[in-house]
XYZ file of C-alpha atoms in Angstrom:
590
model
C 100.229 128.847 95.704
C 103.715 128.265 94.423
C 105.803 127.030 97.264
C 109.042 124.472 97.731
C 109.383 121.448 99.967
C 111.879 119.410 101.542
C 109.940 115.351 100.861
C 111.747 112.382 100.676
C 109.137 111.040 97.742
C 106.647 113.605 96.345
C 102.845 112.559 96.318
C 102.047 112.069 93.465
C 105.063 109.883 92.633
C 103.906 107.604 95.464
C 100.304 107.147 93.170
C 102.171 106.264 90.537
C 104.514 103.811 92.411
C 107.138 103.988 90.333
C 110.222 106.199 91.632
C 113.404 106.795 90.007
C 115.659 104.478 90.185
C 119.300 104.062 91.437
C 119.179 107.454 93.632
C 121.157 107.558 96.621
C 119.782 106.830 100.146
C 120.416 110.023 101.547
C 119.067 112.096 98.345
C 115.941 114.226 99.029
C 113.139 115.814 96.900
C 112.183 119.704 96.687
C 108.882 119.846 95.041
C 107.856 123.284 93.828
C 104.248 124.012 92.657
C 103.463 126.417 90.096
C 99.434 126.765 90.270
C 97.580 129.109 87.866
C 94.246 127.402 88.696
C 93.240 131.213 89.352
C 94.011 134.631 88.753
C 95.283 135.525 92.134
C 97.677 132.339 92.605
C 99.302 132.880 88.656
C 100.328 135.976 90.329
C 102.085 134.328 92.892
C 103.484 131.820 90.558
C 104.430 134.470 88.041
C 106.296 136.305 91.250
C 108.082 133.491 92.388
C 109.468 132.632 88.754
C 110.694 136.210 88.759
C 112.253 135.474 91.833
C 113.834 132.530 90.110
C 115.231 133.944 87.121
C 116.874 136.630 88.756
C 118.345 134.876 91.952
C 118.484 130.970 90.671
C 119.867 128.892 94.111
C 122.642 126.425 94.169
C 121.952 123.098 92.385
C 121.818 121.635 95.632
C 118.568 123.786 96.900
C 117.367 123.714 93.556
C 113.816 122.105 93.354
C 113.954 118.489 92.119
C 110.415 118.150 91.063
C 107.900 120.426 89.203
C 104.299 120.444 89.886
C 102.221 122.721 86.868
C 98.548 123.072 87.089
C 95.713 125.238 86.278
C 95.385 127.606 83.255
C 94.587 131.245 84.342
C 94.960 133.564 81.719
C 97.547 135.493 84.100
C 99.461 132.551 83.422
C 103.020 133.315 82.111
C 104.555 130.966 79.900
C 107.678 132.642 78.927
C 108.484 132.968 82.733
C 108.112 129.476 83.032
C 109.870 128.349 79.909
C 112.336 130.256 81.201
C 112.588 128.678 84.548
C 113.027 125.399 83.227
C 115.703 126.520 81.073
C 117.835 127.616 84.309
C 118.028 124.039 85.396
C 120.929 123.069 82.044
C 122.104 126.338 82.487
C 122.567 126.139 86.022
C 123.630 122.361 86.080
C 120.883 122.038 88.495
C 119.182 117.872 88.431
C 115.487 118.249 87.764
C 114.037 114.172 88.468
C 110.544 114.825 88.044
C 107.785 117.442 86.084
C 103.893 116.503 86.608
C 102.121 118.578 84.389
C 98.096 118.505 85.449
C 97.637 122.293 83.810
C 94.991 122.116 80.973
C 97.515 124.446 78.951
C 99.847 121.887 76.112
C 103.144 122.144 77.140
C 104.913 124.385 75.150
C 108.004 122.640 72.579
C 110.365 124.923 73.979
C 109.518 123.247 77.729
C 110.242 119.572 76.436
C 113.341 120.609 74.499
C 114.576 121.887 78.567
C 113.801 118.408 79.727
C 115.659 116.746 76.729
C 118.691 118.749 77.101
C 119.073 117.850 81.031
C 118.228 114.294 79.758
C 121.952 114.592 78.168
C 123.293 115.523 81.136
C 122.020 113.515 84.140
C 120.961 109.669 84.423
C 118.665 108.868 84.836
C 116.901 111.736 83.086
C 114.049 113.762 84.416
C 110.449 112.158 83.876
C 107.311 113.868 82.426
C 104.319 112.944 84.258
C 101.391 114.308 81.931
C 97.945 114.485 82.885
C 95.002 115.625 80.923
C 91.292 115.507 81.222
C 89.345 115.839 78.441
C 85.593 117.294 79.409
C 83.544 118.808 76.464
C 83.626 122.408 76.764
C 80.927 124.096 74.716
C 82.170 127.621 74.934
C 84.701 126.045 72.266
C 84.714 126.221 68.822
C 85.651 123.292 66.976
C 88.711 125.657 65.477
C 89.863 126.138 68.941
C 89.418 122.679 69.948
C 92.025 121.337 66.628
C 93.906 124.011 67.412
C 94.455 122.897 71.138
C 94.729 119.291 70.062
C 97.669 120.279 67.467
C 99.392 122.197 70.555
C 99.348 118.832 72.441
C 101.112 117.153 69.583
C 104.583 118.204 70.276
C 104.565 115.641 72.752
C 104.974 113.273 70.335
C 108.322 111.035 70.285
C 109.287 112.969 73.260
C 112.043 110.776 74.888
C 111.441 112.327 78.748
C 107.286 111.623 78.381
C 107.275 108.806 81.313
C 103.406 108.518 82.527
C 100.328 110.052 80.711
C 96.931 110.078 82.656
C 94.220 110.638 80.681
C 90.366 110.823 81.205
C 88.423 111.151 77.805
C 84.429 112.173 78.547
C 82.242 111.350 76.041
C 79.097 113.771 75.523
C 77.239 114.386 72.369
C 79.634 115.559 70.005
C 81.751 113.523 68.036
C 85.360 113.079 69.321
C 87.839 110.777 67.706
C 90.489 113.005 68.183
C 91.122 112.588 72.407
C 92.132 108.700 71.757
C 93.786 109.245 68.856
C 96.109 111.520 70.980
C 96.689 108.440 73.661
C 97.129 106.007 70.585
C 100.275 107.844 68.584
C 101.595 108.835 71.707
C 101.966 105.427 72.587
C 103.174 104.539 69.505
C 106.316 107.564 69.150
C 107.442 107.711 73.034
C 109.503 105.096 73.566
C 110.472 106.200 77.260
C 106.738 105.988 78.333
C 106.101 103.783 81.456
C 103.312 104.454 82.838
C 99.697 105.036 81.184
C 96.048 104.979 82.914
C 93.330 105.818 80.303
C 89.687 106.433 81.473
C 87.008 106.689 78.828
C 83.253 107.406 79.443
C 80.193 108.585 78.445
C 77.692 110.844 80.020
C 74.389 112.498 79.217
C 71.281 110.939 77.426
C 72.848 111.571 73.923
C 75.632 109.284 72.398
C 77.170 110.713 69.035
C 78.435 108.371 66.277
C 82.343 108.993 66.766
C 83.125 107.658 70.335
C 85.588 105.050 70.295
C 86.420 102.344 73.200
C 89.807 100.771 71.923
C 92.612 101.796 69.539
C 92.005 101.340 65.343
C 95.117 98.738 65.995
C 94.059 97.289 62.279
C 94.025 100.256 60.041
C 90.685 101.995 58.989
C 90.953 103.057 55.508
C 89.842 105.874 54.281
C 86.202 107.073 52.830
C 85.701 105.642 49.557
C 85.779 108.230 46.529
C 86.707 110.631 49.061
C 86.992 114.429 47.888
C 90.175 115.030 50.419
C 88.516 115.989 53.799
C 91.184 116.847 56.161
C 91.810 114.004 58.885
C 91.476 114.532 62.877
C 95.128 115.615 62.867
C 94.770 117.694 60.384
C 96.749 115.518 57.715
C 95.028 114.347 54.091
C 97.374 111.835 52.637
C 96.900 109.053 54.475
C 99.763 106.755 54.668
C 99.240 103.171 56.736
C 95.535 103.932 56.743
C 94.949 104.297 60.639
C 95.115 108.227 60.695
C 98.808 108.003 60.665
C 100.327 109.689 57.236
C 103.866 108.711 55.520
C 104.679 112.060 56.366
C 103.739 111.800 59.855
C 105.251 108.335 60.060
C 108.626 110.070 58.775
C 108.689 112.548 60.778
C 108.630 110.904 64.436
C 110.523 108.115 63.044
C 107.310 105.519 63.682
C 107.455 102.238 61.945
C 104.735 100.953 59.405
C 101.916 99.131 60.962
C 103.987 95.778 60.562
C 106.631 97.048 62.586
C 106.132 99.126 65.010
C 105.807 98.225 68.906
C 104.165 100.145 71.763
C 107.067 100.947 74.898
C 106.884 98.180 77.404
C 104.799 99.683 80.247
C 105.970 99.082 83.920
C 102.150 100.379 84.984
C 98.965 99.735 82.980
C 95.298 101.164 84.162
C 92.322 100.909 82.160
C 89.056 101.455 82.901
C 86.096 101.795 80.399
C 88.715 100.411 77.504
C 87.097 97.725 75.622
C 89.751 95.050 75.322
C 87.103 92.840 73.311
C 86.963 95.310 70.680
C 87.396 93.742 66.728
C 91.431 95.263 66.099
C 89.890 97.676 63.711
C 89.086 99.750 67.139
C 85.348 99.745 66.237
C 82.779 101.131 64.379
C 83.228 104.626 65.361
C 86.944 105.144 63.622
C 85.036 105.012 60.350
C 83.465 108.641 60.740
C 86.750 109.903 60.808
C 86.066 111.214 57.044
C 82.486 111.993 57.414
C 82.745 114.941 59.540
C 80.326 117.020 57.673
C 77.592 113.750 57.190
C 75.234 115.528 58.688
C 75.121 118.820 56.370
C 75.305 116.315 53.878
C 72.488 114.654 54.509
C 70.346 118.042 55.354
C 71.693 119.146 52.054
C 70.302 116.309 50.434
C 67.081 115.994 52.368
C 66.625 119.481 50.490
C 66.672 118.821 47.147
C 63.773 118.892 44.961
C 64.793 115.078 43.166
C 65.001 113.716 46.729
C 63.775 110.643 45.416
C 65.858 110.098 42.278
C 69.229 110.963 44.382
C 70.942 108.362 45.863
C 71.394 109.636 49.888
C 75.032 110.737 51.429
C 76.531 106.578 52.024
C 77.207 106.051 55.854
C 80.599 104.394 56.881
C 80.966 100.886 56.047
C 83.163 98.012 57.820
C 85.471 95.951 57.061
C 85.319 92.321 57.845
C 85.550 91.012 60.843
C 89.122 89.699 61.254
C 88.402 87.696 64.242
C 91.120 89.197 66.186
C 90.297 91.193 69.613
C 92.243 94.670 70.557
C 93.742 92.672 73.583
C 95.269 90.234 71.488
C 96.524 93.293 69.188
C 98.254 94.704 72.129
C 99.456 92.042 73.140
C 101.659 91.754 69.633
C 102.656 95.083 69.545
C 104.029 95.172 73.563
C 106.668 93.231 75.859
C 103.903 92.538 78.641
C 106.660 90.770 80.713
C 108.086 94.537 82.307
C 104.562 95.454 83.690
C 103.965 95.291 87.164
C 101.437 97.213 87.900
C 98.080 96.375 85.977
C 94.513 97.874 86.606
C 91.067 96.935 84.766
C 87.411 97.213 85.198
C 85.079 94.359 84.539
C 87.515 92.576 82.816
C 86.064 90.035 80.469
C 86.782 85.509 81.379
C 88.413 85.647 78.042
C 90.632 88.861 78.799
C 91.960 87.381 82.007
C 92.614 83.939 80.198
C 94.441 85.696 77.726
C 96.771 87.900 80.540
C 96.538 84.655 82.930
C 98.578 82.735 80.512
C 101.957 81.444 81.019
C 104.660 84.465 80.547
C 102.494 87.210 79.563
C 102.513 88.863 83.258
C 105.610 87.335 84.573
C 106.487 90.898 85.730
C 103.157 91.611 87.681
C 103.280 92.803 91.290
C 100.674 95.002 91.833
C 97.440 93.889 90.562
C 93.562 95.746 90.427
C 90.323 94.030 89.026
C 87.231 96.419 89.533
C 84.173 93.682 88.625
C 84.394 90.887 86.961
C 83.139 87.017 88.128
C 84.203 85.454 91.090
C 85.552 82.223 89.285
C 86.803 83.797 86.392
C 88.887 86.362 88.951
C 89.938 83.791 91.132
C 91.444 81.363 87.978
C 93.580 84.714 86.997
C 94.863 84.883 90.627
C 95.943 80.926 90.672
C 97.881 81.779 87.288
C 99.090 85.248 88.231
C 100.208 84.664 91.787
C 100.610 80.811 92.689
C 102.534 79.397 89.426
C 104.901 82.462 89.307
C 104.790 83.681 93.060
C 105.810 87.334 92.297
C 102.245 89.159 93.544
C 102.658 91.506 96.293
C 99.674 93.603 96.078
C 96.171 92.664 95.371
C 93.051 95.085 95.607
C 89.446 94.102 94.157
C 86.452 95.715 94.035
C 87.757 98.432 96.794
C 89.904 96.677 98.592
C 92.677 97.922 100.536
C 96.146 96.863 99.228
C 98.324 95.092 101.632
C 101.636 94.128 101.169
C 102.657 90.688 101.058
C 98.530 89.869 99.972
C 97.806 89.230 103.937
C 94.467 90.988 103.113
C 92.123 90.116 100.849
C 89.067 91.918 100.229
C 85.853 91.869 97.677
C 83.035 92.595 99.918
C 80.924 95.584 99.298
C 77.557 94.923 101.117
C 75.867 96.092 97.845
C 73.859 93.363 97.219
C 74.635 93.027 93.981
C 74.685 89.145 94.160
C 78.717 88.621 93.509
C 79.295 85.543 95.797
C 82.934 82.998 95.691
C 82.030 79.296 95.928
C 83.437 77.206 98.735
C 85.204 75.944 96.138
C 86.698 79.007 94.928
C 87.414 80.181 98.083
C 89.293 77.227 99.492
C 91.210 78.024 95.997
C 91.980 81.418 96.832
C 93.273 80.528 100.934
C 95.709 77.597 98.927
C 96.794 80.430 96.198
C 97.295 82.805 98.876
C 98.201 80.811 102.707
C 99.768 84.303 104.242
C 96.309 85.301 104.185
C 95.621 87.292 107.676
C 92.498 89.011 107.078
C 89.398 88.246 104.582
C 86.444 90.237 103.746
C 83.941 88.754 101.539
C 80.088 88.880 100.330
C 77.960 85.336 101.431
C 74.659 84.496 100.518
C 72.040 84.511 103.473
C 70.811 81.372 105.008
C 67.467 80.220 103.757
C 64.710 79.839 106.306
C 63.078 76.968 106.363
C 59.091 77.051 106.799
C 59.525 75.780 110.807
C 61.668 78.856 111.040
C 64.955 77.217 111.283
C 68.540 77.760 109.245
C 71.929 77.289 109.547
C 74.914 78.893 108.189
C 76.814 77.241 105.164
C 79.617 75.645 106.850
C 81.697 74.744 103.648
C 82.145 78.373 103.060
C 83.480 79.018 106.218
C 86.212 75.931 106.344
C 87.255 77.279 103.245
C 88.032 80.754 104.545
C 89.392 79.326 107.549
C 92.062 77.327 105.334
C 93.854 80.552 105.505
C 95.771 79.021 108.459
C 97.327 82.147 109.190
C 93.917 83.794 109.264
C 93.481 86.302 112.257
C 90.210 88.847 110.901
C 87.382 87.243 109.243
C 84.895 90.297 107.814
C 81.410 88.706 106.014
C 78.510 90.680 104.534
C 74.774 89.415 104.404
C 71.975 90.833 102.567
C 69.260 92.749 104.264
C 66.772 90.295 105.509
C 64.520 92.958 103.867
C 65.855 92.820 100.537
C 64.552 89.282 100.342
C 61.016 90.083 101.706
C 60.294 92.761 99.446
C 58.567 91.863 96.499
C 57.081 88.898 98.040
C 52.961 88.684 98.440
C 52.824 91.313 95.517
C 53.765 94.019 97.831
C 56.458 95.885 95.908
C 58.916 98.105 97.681
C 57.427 101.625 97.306
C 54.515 100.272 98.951
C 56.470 98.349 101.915
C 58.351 101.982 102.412
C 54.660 104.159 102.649
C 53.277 101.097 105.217
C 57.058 100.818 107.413
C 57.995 104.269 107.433
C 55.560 105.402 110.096
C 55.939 102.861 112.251
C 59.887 102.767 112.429
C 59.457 106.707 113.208
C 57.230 106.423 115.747
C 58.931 103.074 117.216
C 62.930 103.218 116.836
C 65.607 100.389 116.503
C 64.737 99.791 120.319
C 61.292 97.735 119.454
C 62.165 97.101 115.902
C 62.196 93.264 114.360
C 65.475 91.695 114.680
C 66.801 90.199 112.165
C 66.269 86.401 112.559
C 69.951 84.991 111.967
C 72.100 88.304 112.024
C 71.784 88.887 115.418
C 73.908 89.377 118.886
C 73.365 86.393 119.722
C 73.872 84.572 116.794
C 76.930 85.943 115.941
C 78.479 85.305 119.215
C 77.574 81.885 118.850
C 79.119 81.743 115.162
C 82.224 83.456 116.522
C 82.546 80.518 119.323
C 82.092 77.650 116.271
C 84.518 79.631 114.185
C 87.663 79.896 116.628
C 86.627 76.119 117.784
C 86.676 74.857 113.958
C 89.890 76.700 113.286
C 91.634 75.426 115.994
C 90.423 71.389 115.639
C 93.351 70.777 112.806
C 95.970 69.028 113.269
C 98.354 71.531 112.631
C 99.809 74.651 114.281
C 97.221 77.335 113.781
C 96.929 81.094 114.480
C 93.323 81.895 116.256
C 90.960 83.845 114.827
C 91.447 87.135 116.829
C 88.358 88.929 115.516
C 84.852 88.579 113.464
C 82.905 91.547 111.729
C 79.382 90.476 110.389
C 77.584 93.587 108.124
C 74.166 92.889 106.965
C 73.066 95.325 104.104
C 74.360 98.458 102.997
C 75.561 99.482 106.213
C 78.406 102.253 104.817
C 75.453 103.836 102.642
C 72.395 104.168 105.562
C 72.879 107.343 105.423
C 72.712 108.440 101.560
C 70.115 110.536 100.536
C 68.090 111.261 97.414
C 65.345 112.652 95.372
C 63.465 109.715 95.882
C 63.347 106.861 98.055
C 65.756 104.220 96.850
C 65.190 100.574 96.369
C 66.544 99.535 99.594
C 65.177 102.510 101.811
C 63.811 101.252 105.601
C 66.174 98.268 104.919
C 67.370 96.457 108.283
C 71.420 97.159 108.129
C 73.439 95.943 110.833
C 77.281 96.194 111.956
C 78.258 93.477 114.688
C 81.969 93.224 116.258
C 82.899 90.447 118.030
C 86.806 89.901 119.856
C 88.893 87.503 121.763
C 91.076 88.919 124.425
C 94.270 87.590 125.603
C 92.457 85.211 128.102
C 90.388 83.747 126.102
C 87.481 85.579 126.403
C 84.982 86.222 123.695
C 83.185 89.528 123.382
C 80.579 91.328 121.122
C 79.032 94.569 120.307
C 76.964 95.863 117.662
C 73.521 97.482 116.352
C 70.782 97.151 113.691
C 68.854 99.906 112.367
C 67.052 100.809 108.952
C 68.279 102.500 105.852
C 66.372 106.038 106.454
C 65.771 108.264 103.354
């Protein structure tokens, strides 16, 4: 439903992190959402833009920030083209538009933006999000048409962030990227970009691409003159990008021409490792009717004596990666906010070196090796001291870095070295609270363990350490497999039992246990406090064992870990000293 609001910072600007700068203290924002999303709410829209063109309010009550989204064919465009055409006229200050609608914004909506851009300072800020999901009730007419519409974004000089998710299906799609790659190449305002890429379904088509065609892909030898993704035929630099096109959004020639230096980077599913040519899927960017081709020639009656339609071919390898392509064409000392997914040990060497990220405050690694990660952090946040945020794997952001988290309880075998983790406590000495993964102790054939006490000093060099969180694999997940007995058949022989019996007269587990962890609670606040020097205590412990956070999750079939012991176990220091602890194990039930 369209409606205003009085909010000192809207939502989604808090995502992105990044609010205008030099506004006064005492300046507020009026967000106004316009929501087609259905038929009954692009009435109400539609009403309330009526309402606005005939009774506009002062510049003071104006709204300050435009949310657009959904696509209803009730939907009126001139209404709100008009709308944002009161704001100049009105000398009314418009900071912010986030566009999430599926529609492309119409020319005549930028062209509003650029003329308040001439009037206040700092201008308003297009925030442009688009998900691209293969829709089959499409044709591919409708779809160029659509991606043409989306073009007049292009060079725009009030485009700020663009949030894109490209989904991959069957069907060959170069032209989704392609979008993300010459925007970032004509909008020289643009600050902000997180690009998701993916793939779903059983069927992958030949056109998918991972990275940008940085190192141009030229075009089809012998080639007849089949139109390009963008619809252009004369091909210019070679990359997709025609003189003509170059001319008109003013873009330099491949050996000039810089991306905008981003304040916020997110990438996930981009493959930074990628040969600068972008891959092997650019090449099909001429060989959109290969398959008739080949059907065609499959056909013919001299099948034998015809030489077959030729297939794409590569150029060389020029030994140069897509990171290290970016990295030329962009000032990587503005960004401070960077986010990546499994990123590669040589992607962070390349970003951990000295001056690339001198900028970089807010950092995000999903994946990626413990060592590897932790080298990045001693080069990102001890030699130039500016990181405030850190989050990986799921971690919650703190600011300052007092927490650090990468503990997941999924098993999946991602453990820090004492080494590495008496590292990370010297990188980062505010440290108040650490959550990691730990192997579990071995069990010796008497039936005895003990806990690796090198990885716990380490943690505990985190002087100012107050909340220590491990995780444990399931006791279980070690047993299974064992003896030949796999794990469907140690479900059908445990299942019955655990039904009939309950947690109450189930096997403990041997070292995860009340007692146990009271006991390693006691050593813990002991060790920490036998330094020499001034220490905080350790105020609290948290011990998971298994997939605690997923006991629940259900599915078609039992999963690998079903009728897994899980266990959650809190132990506490009060003010007087003394130590307390509660907890429980049960079993993963599917």
């Amino acid at each position: 439903m369209a409606e205003a609001s009085d909010t000192a910072n809207t939502k989604i600007e808090d995502k992105i992190e990044d609010p205008q700068p030099d506004m006064p203290s005492n300046y507020k924002s009026r967000t106004l959402t316009i929501d087609f999303s259905t038929e009954e709410l692009a009435k109400v829209s539609n009403d309330i833009l009526r309402q606005y063109s005939t009774s506009f309010p002062p510049p003071q009550s104006a709204p300050s920030s435009i949310i657009v989204h959904g696509s209803s064919p009730s939907a009126n465009l001139t209404l709100l083209t008009s709308f944002f055409w009161t704001f100049a006229f009105q000398n009314a200050r418009l900071d912010s538009v986030h566009w999430t609608s599926p529609f492309p914004i119409p020319p005549s909506i930028l062209s509003s933006l650029l003329a308040q851009a001439g009037i206040y300072t700092p201008p308003p800020r297009l925030y442009y999000t688009l998900d691209f999901w293969p829709r089959y009730d499409e044709s591919e007419d409708q779809r160029a048409k659509l991606h043409e519409q989306r073009m007049s974004v292009l060079a725009s000089e009030v485009l700020y962030a663009l949030i894109v998710k490209i989904t991959y299906m069957d069907q060959m799609n170069l032209r989704d990227l392609d979008f993300v790659y010459k925007t970032l190449r004509t909008c020289r305002e643009l600050g902000v970009l997180e690009l998701s890429l993916r793939h779903v379904g059983c069927v992958h088509g030949w056109a998918m691409p991972y990275a940008f065609p940085f190192r141009a892909v030229p075009p089809r030898a012998g080639g007849d003159g089949v139109e390009m993704i963008d619809g252009d035929v004369d091909r210019g630099d070679g990359d997709g990008l025609t003189a003509e096109w170059l001319e008109r959004y003013g873009v330099l020639p491949n050996e000039k021409w810089r991306f905008p230096p981003l304040r916020k980077l997110k990438l996930d599913g981009y493959d930074l490792q990628e040969n600068s040519d972008g891959g092997y899927a650019w090449y099909w960017r001429d060989y959109t009717n290969y398959t008739q081709e080949w059907n065609e020639w499959a056909l013919l009656e001299d099948e034998e004596e015809t030489e077959p339609p030729a297939r794409p071919v590569r150029m060389a390898d020029d030994g140069v990666t897509s990171l290290e392509m970016w990295m030329r064409v962009m000032d990587w000392s503005e960004l401070g906010t960077l986010e990546l997914s499994y990123p590669s040990k040589e992607t962070l060497r390349l970003l951990g070196a000295n001056g690339v990220l001198p900028g970089l405050t807010h950092l995000v690694l999903r994946g990626g090796q413990g060592t590897n990660v932790l080298g990045f952090l001693r080069d990102v946040a001890c030699e130039r001291g500016c990181l405030q945020s850190l989050e990986l794997r799921g971690a919650t952001r703190h600011p300052k870095l007092k927490r650090f988290s990468v503990g997941d309880g999924k098993e999946n075998g991602l453990y820090f070295s004492s080494g590495s983790l008496a590292n990370l406590t010297h990188v980062l000495p505010r440290l108040e609270s650490i959550d990691v993964d730990i192997p579990r102790p071995e069990i010796r054939d008497h039936g005895d363990w003990e806990w690796d006490w090198t990885v716990f000093d380490a943690v505990l060099g985190a002087k100012g350490l107050k909340e220590l969180t491990i995780r444990v694999p399931s006791p279980d997940s070690i047993l299974a497999g064992q003896g030949g007995v796999s794990f469907r058949e140690m479900y059908s022989q445990m299942r019955p039992q655990y039904l009939r019996e309950g947690d109450e007269f189930d096997e403990r587990d041997p070292v995860v246990n009340r007692e146990t962890v009271e006991a390693l609670f006691g050593e813990l606040r002991k060790r920490k406090r036998s330094g020499k020097e001034e220490v905080v205590d350790l105020e609290k412990l948290v011990v998971y064992v298994g997939d605690w956070d997923g006991r629940y999750e259900r599915g078609l079939l039992p999963s690998d870990n079903a009728l897994f012991r899980v266990g959650l176990w809190e132990c506490s220091a009060r003010e007087d000293g003394v130590e307390t602890c509660e907890g429980k194990q049960t079993r993963v039930v599917d």
